[in-house]
Short mmCIF file of C-alpha atoms in Angstrom, two decimals:
data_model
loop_
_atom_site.label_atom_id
_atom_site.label_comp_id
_atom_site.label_asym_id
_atom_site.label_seq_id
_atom_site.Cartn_x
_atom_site.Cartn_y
_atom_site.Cartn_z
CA UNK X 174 31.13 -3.30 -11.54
CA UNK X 175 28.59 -4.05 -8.83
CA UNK X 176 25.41 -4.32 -7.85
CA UNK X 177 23.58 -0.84 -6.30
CA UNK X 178 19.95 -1.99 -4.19
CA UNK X 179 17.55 0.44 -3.52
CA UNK X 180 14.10 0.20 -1.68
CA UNK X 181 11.55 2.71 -1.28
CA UNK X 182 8.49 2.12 0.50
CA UNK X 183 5.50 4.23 1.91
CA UNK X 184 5.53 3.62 5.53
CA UNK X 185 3.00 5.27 6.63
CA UNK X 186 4.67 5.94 10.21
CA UNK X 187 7.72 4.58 10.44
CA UNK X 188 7.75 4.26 14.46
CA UNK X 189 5.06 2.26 14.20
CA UNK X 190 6.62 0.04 11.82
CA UNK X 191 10.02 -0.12 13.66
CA UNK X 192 7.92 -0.68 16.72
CA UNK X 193 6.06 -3.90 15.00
CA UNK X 194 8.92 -5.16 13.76
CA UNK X 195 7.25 -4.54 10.28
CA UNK X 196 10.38 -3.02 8.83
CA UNK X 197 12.84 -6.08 9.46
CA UNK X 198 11.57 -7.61 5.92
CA UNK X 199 12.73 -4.58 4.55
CA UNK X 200 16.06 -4.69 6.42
CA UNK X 201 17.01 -7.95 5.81
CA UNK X 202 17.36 -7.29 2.22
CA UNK X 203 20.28 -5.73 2.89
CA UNK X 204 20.30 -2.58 0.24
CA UNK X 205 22.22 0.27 -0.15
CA UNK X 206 19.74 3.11 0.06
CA UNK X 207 16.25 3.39 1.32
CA UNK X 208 13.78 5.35 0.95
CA UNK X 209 11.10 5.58 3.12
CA UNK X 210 8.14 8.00 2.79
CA UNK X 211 4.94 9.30 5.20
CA UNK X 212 6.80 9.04 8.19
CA UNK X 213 4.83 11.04 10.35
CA UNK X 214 7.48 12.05 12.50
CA UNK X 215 11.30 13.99 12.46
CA UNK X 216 14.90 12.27 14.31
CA UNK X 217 13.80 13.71 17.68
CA UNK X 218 11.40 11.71 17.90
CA UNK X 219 12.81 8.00 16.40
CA UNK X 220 13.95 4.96 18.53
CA UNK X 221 17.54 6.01 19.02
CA UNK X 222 18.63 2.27 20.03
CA UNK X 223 17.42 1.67 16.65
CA UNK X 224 18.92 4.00 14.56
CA UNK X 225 22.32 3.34 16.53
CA UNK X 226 21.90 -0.33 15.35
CA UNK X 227 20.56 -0.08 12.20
CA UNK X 228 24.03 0.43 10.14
CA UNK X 229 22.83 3.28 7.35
CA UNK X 230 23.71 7.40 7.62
CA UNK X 231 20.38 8.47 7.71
CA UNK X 232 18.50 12.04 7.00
CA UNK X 233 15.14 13.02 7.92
CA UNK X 234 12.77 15.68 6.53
CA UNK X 235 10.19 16.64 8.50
CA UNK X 236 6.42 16.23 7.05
CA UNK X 237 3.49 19.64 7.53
CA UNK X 238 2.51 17.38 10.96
CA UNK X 239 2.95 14.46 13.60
CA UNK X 240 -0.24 12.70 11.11
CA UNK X 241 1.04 13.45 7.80
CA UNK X 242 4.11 13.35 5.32
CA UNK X 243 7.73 13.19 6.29
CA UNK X 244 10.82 11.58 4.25
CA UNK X 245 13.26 9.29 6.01
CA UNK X 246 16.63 8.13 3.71
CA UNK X 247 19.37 5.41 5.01
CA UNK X 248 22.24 5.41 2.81
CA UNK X 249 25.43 3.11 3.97
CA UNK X 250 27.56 4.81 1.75
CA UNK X 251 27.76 9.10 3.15
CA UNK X 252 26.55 11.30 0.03
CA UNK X 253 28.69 14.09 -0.50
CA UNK X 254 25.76 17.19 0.10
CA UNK X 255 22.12 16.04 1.00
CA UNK X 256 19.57 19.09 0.58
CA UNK X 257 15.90 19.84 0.47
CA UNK X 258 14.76 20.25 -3.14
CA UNK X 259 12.21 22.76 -3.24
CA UNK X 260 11.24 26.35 -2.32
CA UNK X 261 10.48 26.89 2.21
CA UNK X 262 7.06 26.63 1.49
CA UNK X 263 7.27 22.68 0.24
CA UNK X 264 10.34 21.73 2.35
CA UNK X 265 7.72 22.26 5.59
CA UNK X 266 5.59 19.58 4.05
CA UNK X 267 8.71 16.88 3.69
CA UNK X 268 8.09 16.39 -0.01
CA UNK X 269 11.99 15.85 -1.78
CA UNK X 270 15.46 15.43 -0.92
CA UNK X 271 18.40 15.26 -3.40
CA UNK X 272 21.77 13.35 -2.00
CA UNK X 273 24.21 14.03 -4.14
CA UNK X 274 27.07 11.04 -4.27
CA UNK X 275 29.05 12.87 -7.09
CA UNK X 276 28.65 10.54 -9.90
CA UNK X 277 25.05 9.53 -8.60
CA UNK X 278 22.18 11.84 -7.88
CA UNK X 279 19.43 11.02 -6.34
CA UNK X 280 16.10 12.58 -6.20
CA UNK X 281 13.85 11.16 -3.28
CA UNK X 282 10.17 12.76 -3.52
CA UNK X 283 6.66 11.97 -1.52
CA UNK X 284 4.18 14.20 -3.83
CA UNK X 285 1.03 16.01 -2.99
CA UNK X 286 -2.08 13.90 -3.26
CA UNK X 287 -3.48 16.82 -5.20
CA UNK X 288 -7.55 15.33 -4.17
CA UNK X 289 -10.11 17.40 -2.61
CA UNK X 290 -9.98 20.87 -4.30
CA UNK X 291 -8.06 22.77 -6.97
CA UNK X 292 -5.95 24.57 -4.42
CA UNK X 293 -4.27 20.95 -3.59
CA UNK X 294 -4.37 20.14 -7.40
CA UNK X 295 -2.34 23.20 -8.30
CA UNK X 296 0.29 22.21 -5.08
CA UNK X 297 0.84 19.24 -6.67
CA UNK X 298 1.73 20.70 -10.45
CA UNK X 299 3.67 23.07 -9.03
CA UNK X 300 5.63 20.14 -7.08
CA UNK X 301 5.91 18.58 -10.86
CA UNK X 302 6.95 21.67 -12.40
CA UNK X 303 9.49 22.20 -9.71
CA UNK X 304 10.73 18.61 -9.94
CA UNK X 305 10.46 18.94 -14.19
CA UNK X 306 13.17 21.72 -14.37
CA UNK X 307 15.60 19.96 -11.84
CA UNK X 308 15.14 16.92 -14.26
CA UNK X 309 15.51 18.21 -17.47
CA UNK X 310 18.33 20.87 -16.64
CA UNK X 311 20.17 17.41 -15.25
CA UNK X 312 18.63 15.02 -17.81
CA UNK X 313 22.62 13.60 -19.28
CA UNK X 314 23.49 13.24 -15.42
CA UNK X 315 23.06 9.85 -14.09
CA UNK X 316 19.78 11.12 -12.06
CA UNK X 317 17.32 8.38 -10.17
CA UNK X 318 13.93 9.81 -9.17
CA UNK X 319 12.31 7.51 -6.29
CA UNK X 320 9.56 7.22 -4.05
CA UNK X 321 5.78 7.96 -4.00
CA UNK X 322 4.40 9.90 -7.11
CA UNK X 323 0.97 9.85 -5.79
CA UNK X 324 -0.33 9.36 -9.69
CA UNK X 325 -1.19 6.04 -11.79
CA UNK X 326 0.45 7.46 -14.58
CA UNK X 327 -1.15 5.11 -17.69
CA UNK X 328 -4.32 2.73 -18.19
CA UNK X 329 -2.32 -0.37 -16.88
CA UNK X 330 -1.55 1.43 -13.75
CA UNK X 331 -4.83 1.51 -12.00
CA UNK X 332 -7.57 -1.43 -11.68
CA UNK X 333 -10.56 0.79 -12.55
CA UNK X 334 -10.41 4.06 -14.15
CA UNK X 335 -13.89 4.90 -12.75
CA UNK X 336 -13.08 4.37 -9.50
CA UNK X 337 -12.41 6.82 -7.29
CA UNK X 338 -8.81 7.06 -7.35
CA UNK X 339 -8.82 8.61 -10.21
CA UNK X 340 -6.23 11.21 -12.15
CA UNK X 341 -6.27 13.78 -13.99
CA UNK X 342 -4.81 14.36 -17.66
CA UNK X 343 -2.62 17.05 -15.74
CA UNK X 344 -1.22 15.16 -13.55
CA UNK X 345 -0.26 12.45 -16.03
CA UNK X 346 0.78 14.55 -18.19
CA UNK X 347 3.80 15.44 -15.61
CA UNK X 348 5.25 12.27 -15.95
CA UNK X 349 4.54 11.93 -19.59
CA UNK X 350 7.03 15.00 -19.70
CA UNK X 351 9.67 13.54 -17.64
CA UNK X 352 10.23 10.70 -19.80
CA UNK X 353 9.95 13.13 -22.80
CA UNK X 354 13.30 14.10 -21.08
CA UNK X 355 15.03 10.39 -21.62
CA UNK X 356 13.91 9.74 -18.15
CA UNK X 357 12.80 5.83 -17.65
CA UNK X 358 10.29 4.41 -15.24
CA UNK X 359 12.12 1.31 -14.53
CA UNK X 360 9.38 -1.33 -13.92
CA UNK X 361 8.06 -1.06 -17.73
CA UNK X 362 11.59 -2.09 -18.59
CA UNK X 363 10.36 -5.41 -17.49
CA UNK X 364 6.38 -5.38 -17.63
CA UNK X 365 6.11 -3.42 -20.20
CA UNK X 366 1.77 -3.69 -20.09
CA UNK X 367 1.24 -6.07 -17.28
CA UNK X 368 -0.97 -4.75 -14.56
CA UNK X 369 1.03 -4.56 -11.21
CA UNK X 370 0.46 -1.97 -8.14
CA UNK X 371 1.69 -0.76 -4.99
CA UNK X 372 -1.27 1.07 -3.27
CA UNK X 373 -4.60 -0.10 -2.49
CA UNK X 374 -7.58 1.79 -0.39
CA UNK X 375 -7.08 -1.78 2.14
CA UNK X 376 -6.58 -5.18 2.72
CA UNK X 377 -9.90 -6.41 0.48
CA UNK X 378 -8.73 -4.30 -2.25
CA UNK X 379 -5.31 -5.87 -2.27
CA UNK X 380 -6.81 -9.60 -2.41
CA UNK X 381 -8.93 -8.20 -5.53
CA UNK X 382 -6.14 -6.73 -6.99
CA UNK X 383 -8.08 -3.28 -7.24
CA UNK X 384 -5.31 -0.85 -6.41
CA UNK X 385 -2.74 1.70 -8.49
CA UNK X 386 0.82 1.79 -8.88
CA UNK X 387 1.73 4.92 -7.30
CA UNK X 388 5.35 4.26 -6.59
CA UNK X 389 7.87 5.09 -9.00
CA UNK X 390 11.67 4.51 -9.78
CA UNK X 391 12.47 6.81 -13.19
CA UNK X 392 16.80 6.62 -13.95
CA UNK X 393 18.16 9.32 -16.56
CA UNK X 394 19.02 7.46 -20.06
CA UNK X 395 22.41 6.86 -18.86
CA UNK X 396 21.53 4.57 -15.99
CA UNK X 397 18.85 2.98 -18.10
CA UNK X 398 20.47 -0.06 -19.82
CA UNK X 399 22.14 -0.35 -16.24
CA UNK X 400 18.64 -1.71 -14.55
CA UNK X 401 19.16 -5.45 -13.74
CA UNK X 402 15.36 -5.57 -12.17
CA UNK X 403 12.94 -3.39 -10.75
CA UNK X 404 10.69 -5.13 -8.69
CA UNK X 405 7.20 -4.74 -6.63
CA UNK X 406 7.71 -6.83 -3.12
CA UNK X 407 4.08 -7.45 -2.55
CA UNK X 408 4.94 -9.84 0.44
CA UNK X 409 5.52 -7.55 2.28
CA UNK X 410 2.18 -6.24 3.63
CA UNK X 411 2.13 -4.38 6.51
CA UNK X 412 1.65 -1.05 5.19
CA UNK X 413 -1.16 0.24 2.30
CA UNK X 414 2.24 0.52 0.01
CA UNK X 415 4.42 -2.37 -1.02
CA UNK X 416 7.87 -1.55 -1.48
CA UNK X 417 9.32 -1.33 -4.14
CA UNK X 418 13.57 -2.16 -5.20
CA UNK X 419 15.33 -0.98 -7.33
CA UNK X 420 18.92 -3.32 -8.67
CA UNK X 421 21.26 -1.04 -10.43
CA UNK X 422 24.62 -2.84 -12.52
CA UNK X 423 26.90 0.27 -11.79
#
């Protein structure tokens, strides 16, 4: 048996973050797979020294532009087929990978905001719905879902639900269904009602604690009573997302 580390954070342009050293927190943890979402930007465009040195396989999907979106995943151990998940339309906006590591899947998604009108609502459910039939035709697999959800999914997972990060019953209702599937969000294995986040509007918010938890690790039922910790790192500040790790007993 040993120990399998995963971090996912919300970068929000990782160039800039290799660039202010902002990521070496993250790197000095030393996991096994990380998942990094809003990018902003494809491999052309990265630090080559840096991804030379850094000592991870790493896969890129590109997000809808240079200002938006984008998945990044460093893996030291080679997955055996890594694929975009969903239809053309969704892989141009950088929204889900699956790396496939034969007994391990994993399912690495940055979801639709789904704010502003119902056009953007309805690209978001049909992300879920999309992501909902991959999960429960593979719900016996050992399956991790990771990244940024982009939805508080219960009361304890926003400050104020009269704010105006607010969501709707649809939305929630998404992830209500994927743990209707034996599908576990991790962090309530430990705090089951405490109230924790891992996004906030800025800096003020985050000393108030006035922010949601956004940022999600769900494992299939098989992987569940595997979860030695699931963690927020809220040291680490640099970005309007704390990362969050993952620390599998596999």
């Amino acid at each position: 048996m040993s120990d399998l580390k995963i971090i996912s954070w919300n970068v929000n342009g990782i160039r800039t973050r290799i660039k202010n050293k902002d990521l070496n927190p993250v790197l000095e943890k030393d996991a096994d797979i990380l998942l990094f979402q809003e990018t902003k930007t494809d491999y052309e465009k990265m630090d080559k020294k840096f991804l030379d040195k850094c000592g991870y396989e790493f896969y890129f999907l590109k997000g809808e532009s240079a200002r938006t979106g984008g998945l990044a995943t460093f893996t030291k151990e080679k997955p055996r087929i890594v694929k975009r998940f969903f239809k053309e339309s969704s892989d141009a906006l950088g929204r889900a990978s699956v790396l496939d590591y034969g007994d391990l899947t994993l399912i690495h998604v940055y979801a639709p905001a789904g704010t502003g009108n119902k056009s953007k609502l309805n690209e978001k459910l049909d992300f879920f719905n999309s992501l909902l039939y991959f999960a429960q035709k593979n719900s016996d697999k050992d399956l991790i879902i990771a990244g940024d959800f982009n939805i508080a999914h219960k009361e304890e997972d926003i400050s104020d639900l009269n704010t105006k990060v607010t969501f709707t019953d649809e939305e929630r209702e998404a992830l209500d269904k994927l743990e209707s599937y034996g599908f576990v969000d991790s962090f309530r294995l430990f705090e089951k009602e405490e109230k924790q986040f891992t996004s906030w509007k800025n800096q003020e918010a985050r000393d108030n604690n006035e922010g949601s938890r956004l940022d999600y690790f769900f494992v299939s039922k098989s992987l569940s009573d595997k979860v030695k910790s699931c963690s927020i790192l809220n040291e680490i500040t640099s970005s309007k997302h704390a990362p969050i790790e993952l620390i599998l007993d596999l």
